[in-house]
C-alpha cells in the first residue's frame, strides 16, 4: 500500500530548488481525507499570510460567442451549428457594468469567442473606453489570440488585465486537443502570452483538468509552466463535456469526471503554495461538477470569483460546456446566494476594490530594478 504524504513530505517536495514533474505527481495522486486536509491547511496558511482571506469579485460578461476556432473540447467551436451566435449590444454590456458598479464589484471580465475582425476589435475598444469613462472598474479582457498591436490597443483603451489560458503546457497534447488547420498553434498561443506580458498587461493563464489524453504528469507540467511563465493570475478548471464537440464521450479519458474536481483543488493548492501572491480564480466549471465547487476552491487557496453578469436570456447561448450552473437565475439572485456561501466558509468579500494581483507589482518592480 502507498505511504500517505505528510505535511513535511509535501513541503519538502514543493520547496526543492529543482522541483520536477515527478515530485508533483505524488501530490496530485493524493486522495485520503487526511492528505487533502494537510494540503489544504498548507495552502490556506500561505493564502492568509500573502494575500489574506479576501475574495475579489470580477463580474463576468460573456459578450459574444462568435468564434473562428474549433477547439475539440469547447461548445462554442465554429463547427457546432447548434449554437445561436450573438454579440451583446454596447448598451447591454454597459448595463452589466452599471450593475457591477452598483454592487461594488471591483472589476469586470469581458469574455468572448475568438474574433479578430477589425470591427470586433474596434467594438471592444469602444466599449472598454465607455465603461472606463463612467465607472471606476478594473477591466479584464479574455478574447483569445490577437496581434500584439491589437493587445496594445486594448491596453490603451483602458483594460489592464488579460486572460489567456495555455490550456495545456504540452505542445504534443495541444496538437491532440485542436485541429491541425493552421489556426490552432501552441507556439502562437505562447507568443501571445509573451506579448501580453511584455506590453504591460497583468496576465492570467491556466489550463484544464481531465481533457482526453491528459495524464497527471501533464498536469504537473502545467504547474511548472505557470511558475516559469511568471503569470500573475491563474484560472484552472475541470474539463466538462459538451455534446456538440468531438470530445464528448471520448474513449481517451485518463482522469475520470468524478476525480476532476479533486485534482483541480489539489492543483490550486499547489499553485498557492508555490507561487504565493498570485490571484487564483475559483472557476465556474468547478461548480458545474459540484454545487459547492467554487467555495471549495476558496478553501484550497483561490481568492477570486467571477459571478456571471451575462444577461439571463443569453446564457444558454454561451455554453463552453454543458450543465453550466445558474443558467436560469438572474444576476441578483445568484449574487445574493453567493455572498452568503462565501461568508459561510469564513472569507470576506473585497467590495469596491480592484484586487490586483500582488505578484504583478513584485514582477514589474523586480524587472525594472537595476541588476
Ligand atoms: N475564446 C477565448 C475565451 C473564451 S473560452 C479563449 O479560448 O481563450 C474560455 C476558456 O473556457 C478556455 O480557455 C477553456 O479553458 C475553457 N473551456 C472551453 N471548453 C471547456 C470545457 N468543455 N470544459 C471546461 N472548460 C472549457
Ligand atoms: Fe473558441 Fe475559446 Fe471555445 Fe476555443 S475555447 S472554441 S477559442 S471560445
XYZ file of C-alpha atoms and ligand atoms in Angstrom:
405
model
C 0.000 0.000 0.000
C 1.165 3.542 -0.841
C 2.546 5.537 2.110
C 0.446 8.612 2.940
C 2.008 12.034 2.316
C 2.737 14.051 5.466
C 2.946 17.841 5.828
C 6.737 17.643 5.729
C 6.716 15.377 2.659
C 4.577 17.894 0.787
C 6.625 20.920 1.818
C 9.935 19.151 1.133
C 8.812 18.137 -2.304
C 7.490 21.579 -3.242
C 10.359 23.584 -1.818
C 13.031 21.699 -3.699
C 15.019 24.132 -5.871
C 14.998 21.584 -8.682
C 11.296 20.752 -8.493
C 10.350 18.291 -11.235
C 7.151 16.762 -12.569
C 7.962 13.528 -10.725
C 7.912 15.435 -7.424
C 4.465 16.875 -8.107
C 2.705 13.763 -9.409
C 2.536 12.025 -5.989
C 0.810 15.120 -4.590
C -1.697 15.108 -7.456
C -2.358 11.443 -6.701
C -3.169 12.086 -3.061
C -6.657 11.095 -2.151
C -7.235 10.381 1.525
C -9.198 12.883 3.592
C -6.204 13.378 5.857
C -3.846 14.119 2.957
C -6.278 16.610 1.455
C -6.729 18.265 4.830
C -2.964 18.711 5.205
C -2.596 20.153 1.713
C -5.498 22.487 2.330
C -4.080 23.767 5.611
C -0.689 24.485 3.999
C -2.324 26.391 1.133
C -4.614 28.335 3.460
C -1.738 29.327 5.698
C 0.111 30.828 2.730
C -3.039 32.438 1.390
C -3.684 34.071 4.765
C -0.111 35.337 5.044
C 0.381 36.536 1.484
C -2.972 37.697 0.111
C -5.360 37.499 3.063
C -8.699 35.736 3.230
C -10.355 38.219 0.913
C -12.297 37.208 -2.182
C -12.359 39.625 -5.105
C -15.335 39.645 -7.418
C -14.978 40.067 -11.162
C -18.360 40.351 -12.867
C -18.183 38.113 -15.932
C -19.821 39.364 -19.125
C -19.779 36.751 -21.882
C -20.393 39.287 -24.586
C -20.058 37.248 -27.784
C -19.967 33.584 -28.759
C -18.764 34.130 -32.330
C -15.584 32.141 -32.690
C -13.253 31.352 -35.572
C -11.746 28.345 -33.807
C -12.639 24.685 -33.498
C -11.136 23.536 -30.204
C -12.204 19.885 -29.806
C -13.425 20.419 -26.234
C -15.485 23.601 -26.495
C -19.193 24.033 -27.146
C -18.632 27.371 -28.886
C -16.437 25.867 -31.617
C -17.255 27.200 -35.046
C -18.461 23.867 -36.389
C -21.033 23.456 -33.641
C -24.026 24.512 -35.709
C -26.403 24.151 -32.779
C -25.335 27.487 -31.279
C -27.281 30.735 -31.709
C -24.469 33.156 -32.372
C -24.736 36.602 -30.766
C -22.911 39.667 -29.643
C -24.349 41.837 -26.904
C -25.002 45.474 -27.756
C -22.856 48.202 -26.219
C -25.845 49.134 -24.148
C -26.285 45.616 -22.757
C -22.622 45.498 -21.745
C -22.894 48.924 -20.134
C -25.907 47.744 -18.164
C -23.837 44.873 -16.799
C -21.080 47.361 -15.915
C -23.617 49.576 -14.143
C -24.778 46.561 -12.162
C -21.196 45.680 -11.180
C -20.587 49.287 -10.120
C -23.774 49.403 -8.087
C -22.982 46.123 -6.347
C -19.424 47.364 -5.667
C -17.704 44.589 -7.577
C -14.207 45.915 -8.172
C -13.774 44.578 -11.693
C -15.345 43.254 -14.850
C -14.186 40.462 -17.149
C -15.288 40.786 -20.760
C -15.023 37.392 -22.429
C -15.774 36.252 -25.984
C -15.002 33.676 -28.611
C -12.032 34.451 -30.802
C -12.843 37.062 -33.413
C -10.010 39.005 -34.987
C -12.053 41.280 -37.261
C -11.281 44.990 -37.162
C -14.918 45.694 -36.493
C -14.941 43.464 -33.395
C -11.687 44.935 -32.086
C -12.998 48.487 -32.566
C -16.162 47.436 -30.740
C -14.190 46.086 -27.763
C -12.018 49.234 -27.539
C -15.073 51.460 -27.710
C -16.923 49.541 -25.005
C -13.909 49.489 -22.686
C -13.390 53.245 -23.133
C -17.020 53.878 -22.426
C -17.045 51.763 -19.262
C -13.843 53.394 -18.011
C -15.264 56.869 -18.616
C -18.282 56.058 -16.453
C -17.116 53.718 -13.696
C -14.032 53.018 -11.641
C -13.924 49.339 -12.542
C -10.832 47.272 -13.282
C -11.248 45.621 -16.680
C -10.001 42.210 -17.703
C -10.318 41.013 -21.279
C -10.458 37.386 -22.357
C -10.895 37.494 -26.120
C -8.393 34.925 -27.323
C -5.394 35.317 -29.575
C -4.835 38.710 -31.173
C -1.904 40.549 -32.698
C 0.452 42.464 -30.419
C -0.817 45.648 -31.980
C -4.383 44.738 -31.021
C -3.311 43.908 -27.477
C -1.700 47.366 -27.311
C -4.951 48.944 -28.451
C -6.854 47.023 -25.766
C -4.412 48.280 -23.142
C -4.646 51.855 -24.414
C -8.438 51.686 -24.249
C -8.232 51.083 -20.502
C -8.221 47.290 -19.982
C -5.360 46.299 -17.729
C -5.666 42.536 -17.332
C -5.850 39.771 -19.908
C -6.751 36.106 -19.501
C -5.444 33.595 -21.992
C -5.199 30.034 -20.845
C -2.427 27.998 -22.374
C -4.940 25.087 -21.974
C -2.057 22.604 -21.744
C 1.677 23.160 -21.440
C 2.401 20.117 -23.594
C 2.737 21.006 -27.290
C 2.034 17.357 -28.128
C -1.216 17.312 -26.166
C -2.157 20.714 -27.599
C -1.928 19.059 -31.002
C -4.385 16.366 -29.895
C -6.887 18.859 -28.484
C -7.024 21.096 -31.546
C -7.345 20.617 -35.292
C -4.166 20.936 -37.326
C -5.616 23.573 -39.627
C -3.096 26.341 -39.021
C -5.455 28.283 -36.751
C -4.593 26.362 -33.589
C -0.924 26.587 -32.725
C 0.713 26.100 -29.353
C 3.516 28.416 -30.386
C 1.153 31.236 -31.340
C -0.655 30.906 -28.013
C 2.619 31.028 -26.131
C 3.770 34.046 -28.125
C 0.509 35.820 -27.321
C 1.148 35.281 -23.611
C 4.664 36.650 -24.007
C 3.386 39.724 -25.893
C 0.754 40.394 -23.242
C 3.391 40.300 -20.523
C 5.855 42.396 -22.482
C 3.459 45.238 -23.208
C 2.395 45.558 -19.584
C -0.839 43.647 -19.007
C -1.448 41.816 -15.773
C -1.560 38.369 -17.311
C -3.661 35.378 -16.391
C -3.297 31.883 -17.748
C -4.189 28.367 -16.791
C -5.258 25.008 -18.016
C -7.991 22.411 -17.946
C -8.027 19.229 -15.908
C -9.267 15.941 -17.313
C -9.368 16.595 -21.047
C -8.949 13.384 -23.073
C -5.390 12.015 -23.354
C -4.165 14.129 -20.409
C -2.229 12.487 -17.567
C -1.242 13.663 -14.091
C 2.256 14.088 -15.433
C 0.938 16.596 -17.984
C -0.816 18.461 -15.166
C 2.406 18.571 -13.159
C 3.947 20.103 -16.292
C 1.202 22.757 -16.344
C 2.071 23.755 -12.780
C 5.740 24.173 -13.690
C 4.795 26.079 -16.830
C 2.692 28.594 -14.879
C 5.527 29.042 -12.402
C 8.129 29.567 -15.131
C 5.960 31.926 -17.195
C 5.519 34.091 -14.085
C 1.869 34.798 -14.781
C 0.027 36.938 -12.264
C -3.363 35.230 -12.314
C -4.453 31.624 -12.701
C -7.666 30.089 -13.921
C -7.761 26.329 -13.616
C -10.909 24.391 -14.318
C -12.067 20.838 -14.771
C -13.000 19.800 -18.284
C -16.771 19.358 -18.599
C -18.209 17.609 -21.625
C -20.362 19.212 -24.298
C -22.390 17.001 -26.616
C -21.729 19.249 -29.630
C -17.981 18.553 -29.595
C -15.666 15.740 -30.731
C -14.541 15.215 -27.110
C -17.998 14.196 -25.921
C -17.858 10.629 -24.558
C -14.268 10.191 -25.568
C -12.549 6.828 -25.172
C -9.388 8.611 -24.122
C -10.209 9.920 -20.633
C -7.413 9.262 -18.227
C -8.849 11.364 -15.396
C -12.475 10.314 -14.822
C -15.087 13.003 -14.312
C -15.532 12.187 -10.600
C -11.839 12.873 -9.965
C -11.506 16.114 -11.875
C -12.655 18.397 -9.086
C -10.272 16.820 -6.600
C -7.331 17.154 -8.980
C -8.312 20.771 -9.718
C -8.429 21.578 -5.987
C -5.061 19.915 -5.480
C -3.629 21.935 -8.342
C -4.974 25.191 -6.889
C -3.417 24.376 -3.516
C -0.049 23.510 -5.064
C -0.085 26.748 -7.094
C -0.845 28.782 -3.969
C 1.958 27.076 -2.039
C 4.451 27.557 -4.874
C 3.515 30.971 -6.258
C 2.152 32.599 -3.092
C 0.970 36.093 -4.109
C -0.781 35.389 -7.413
C -4.526 35.682 -7.841
C -6.235 32.336 -8.373
C -9.805 32.079 -9.635
C -12.271 29.572 -8.316
C -13.875 28.818 -11.660
C -17.478 28.246 -12.651
C -16.582 24.877 -14.201
C -15.803 23.654 -10.662
C -19.351 24.496 -9.707
C -20.629 22.527 -12.699
C -19.184 19.367 -11.151
C -20.102 20.135 -7.552
C -22.683 22.566 -6.229
C -20.127 23.898 -3.756
C -17.146 23.596 -6.098
C -16.317 27.280 -6.044
C -16.485 27.554 -2.253
C -14.198 24.526 -2.024
C -11.771 26.297 -4.366
C -11.585 29.234 -1.935
C -10.714 26.791 0.835
C -7.842 25.340 -1.191
C -6.231 28.727 -1.874
C -8.238 30.524 -4.583
C -9.114 34.209 -3.989
C -11.150 35.346 -7.000
C -14.722 34.556 -8.060
C -16.359 35.611 -11.289
C -20.126 35.970 -10.767
C -21.887 35.759 -14.091
C -23.422 39.047 -15.260
C -24.291 37.898 -18.767
C -27.969 38.736 -19.390
C -30.004 35.659 -18.385
C -31.547 35.369 -21.866
C -28.097 34.913 -23.450
C -26.504 32.466 -21.031
C -27.913 29.413 -22.758
C -26.087 30.527 -25.910
C -22.701 30.727 -24.180
C -22.129 27.106 -23.267
C -18.430 26.280 -23.330
C -19.637 23.075 -21.657
C -22.997 21.660 -20.602
C -24.509 21.777 -17.079
C -23.313 25.331 -16.566
C -24.741 26.469 -13.223
C -27.120 29.361 -12.589
C -28.479 29.359 -16.105
C -31.933 30.456 -15.099
C -31.161 32.696 -12.185
C -30.750 36.373 -12.703
C -27.546 38.057 -11.607
C -29.054 39.457 -8.427
C -30.335 36.162 -7.093
C -27.157 34.433 -7.973
C -25.138 37.162 -6.290
C -27.087 37.037 -3.021
C -26.727 33.308 -2.564
C -23.062 33.534 -3.475
C -22.420 36.199 -0.857
C -23.931 34.040 1.885
C -21.985 30.997 0.755
C -18.699 32.905 0.762
C -19.329 34.247 4.248
C -20.187 30.713 5.386
C -16.679 29.494 4.579
C -15.054 32.331 6.535
C -13.943 34.618 3.703
C -14.550 38.348 3.331
C -15.530 39.932 0.021
C -13.242 42.741 -1.167
C -16.068 45.075 -2.184
C -15.149 48.104 -4.249
C -11.521 47.024 -4.671
C -9.833 46.097 -7.925
C -7.891 43.372 -6.151
C -4.905 43.457 -8.490
C -2.513 40.527 -8.075
C 0.372 41.483 -5.772
C 2.558 39.221 -7.895
C 2.292 41.688 -10.781
C 3.785 44.568 -8.797
C 6.564 42.366 -7.474
C 7.269 41.190 -11.023
C 7.461 44.653 -12.577
C 9.469 46.156 -9.720
C 11.872 43.278 -9.962
C 12.309 43.597 -13.723
C 12.781 47.371 -13.563
C 15.326 47.303 -10.725
C 18.987 47.617 -11.749
C 20.750 44.276 -11.897
N -12.118 32.227 -26.689
C -11.290 32.613 -25.606
C -12.061 32.844 -24.318
C -13.304 32.040 -24.112
S -13.050 30.320 -23.795
C -10.182 31.608 -25.395
O -10.317 30.485 -25.853
O -9.183 31.988 -24.780
C -12.524 30.379 -22.103
C -11.979 29.089 -21.564
O -13.015 28.111 -21.472
C -10.935 28.391 -22.409
O -9.675 28.960 -22.214
C -11.039 26.939 -21.929
O -10.023 26.631 -20.989
C -12.403 26.869 -21.238
N -13.224 25.779 -21.788
C -13.588 25.598 -23.071
N -14.288 24.442 -23.204
C -14.375 23.893 -21.976
C -14.951 22.684 -21.465
N -15.585 21.824 -22.252
N -14.838 22.430 -20.145
C -14.206 23.312 -19.322
N -13.634 24.452 -19.749
C -13.709 24.751 -21.058
Fe -13.384 29.448 -29.315
Fe -12.222 29.816 -26.921
Fe -14.033 27.858 -27.318
Fe -11.635 27.607 -28.468
S -12.072 27.678 -26.247
S -13.625 27.241 -29.471
S -11.203 29.741 -28.929
S -14.408 30.040 -27.396
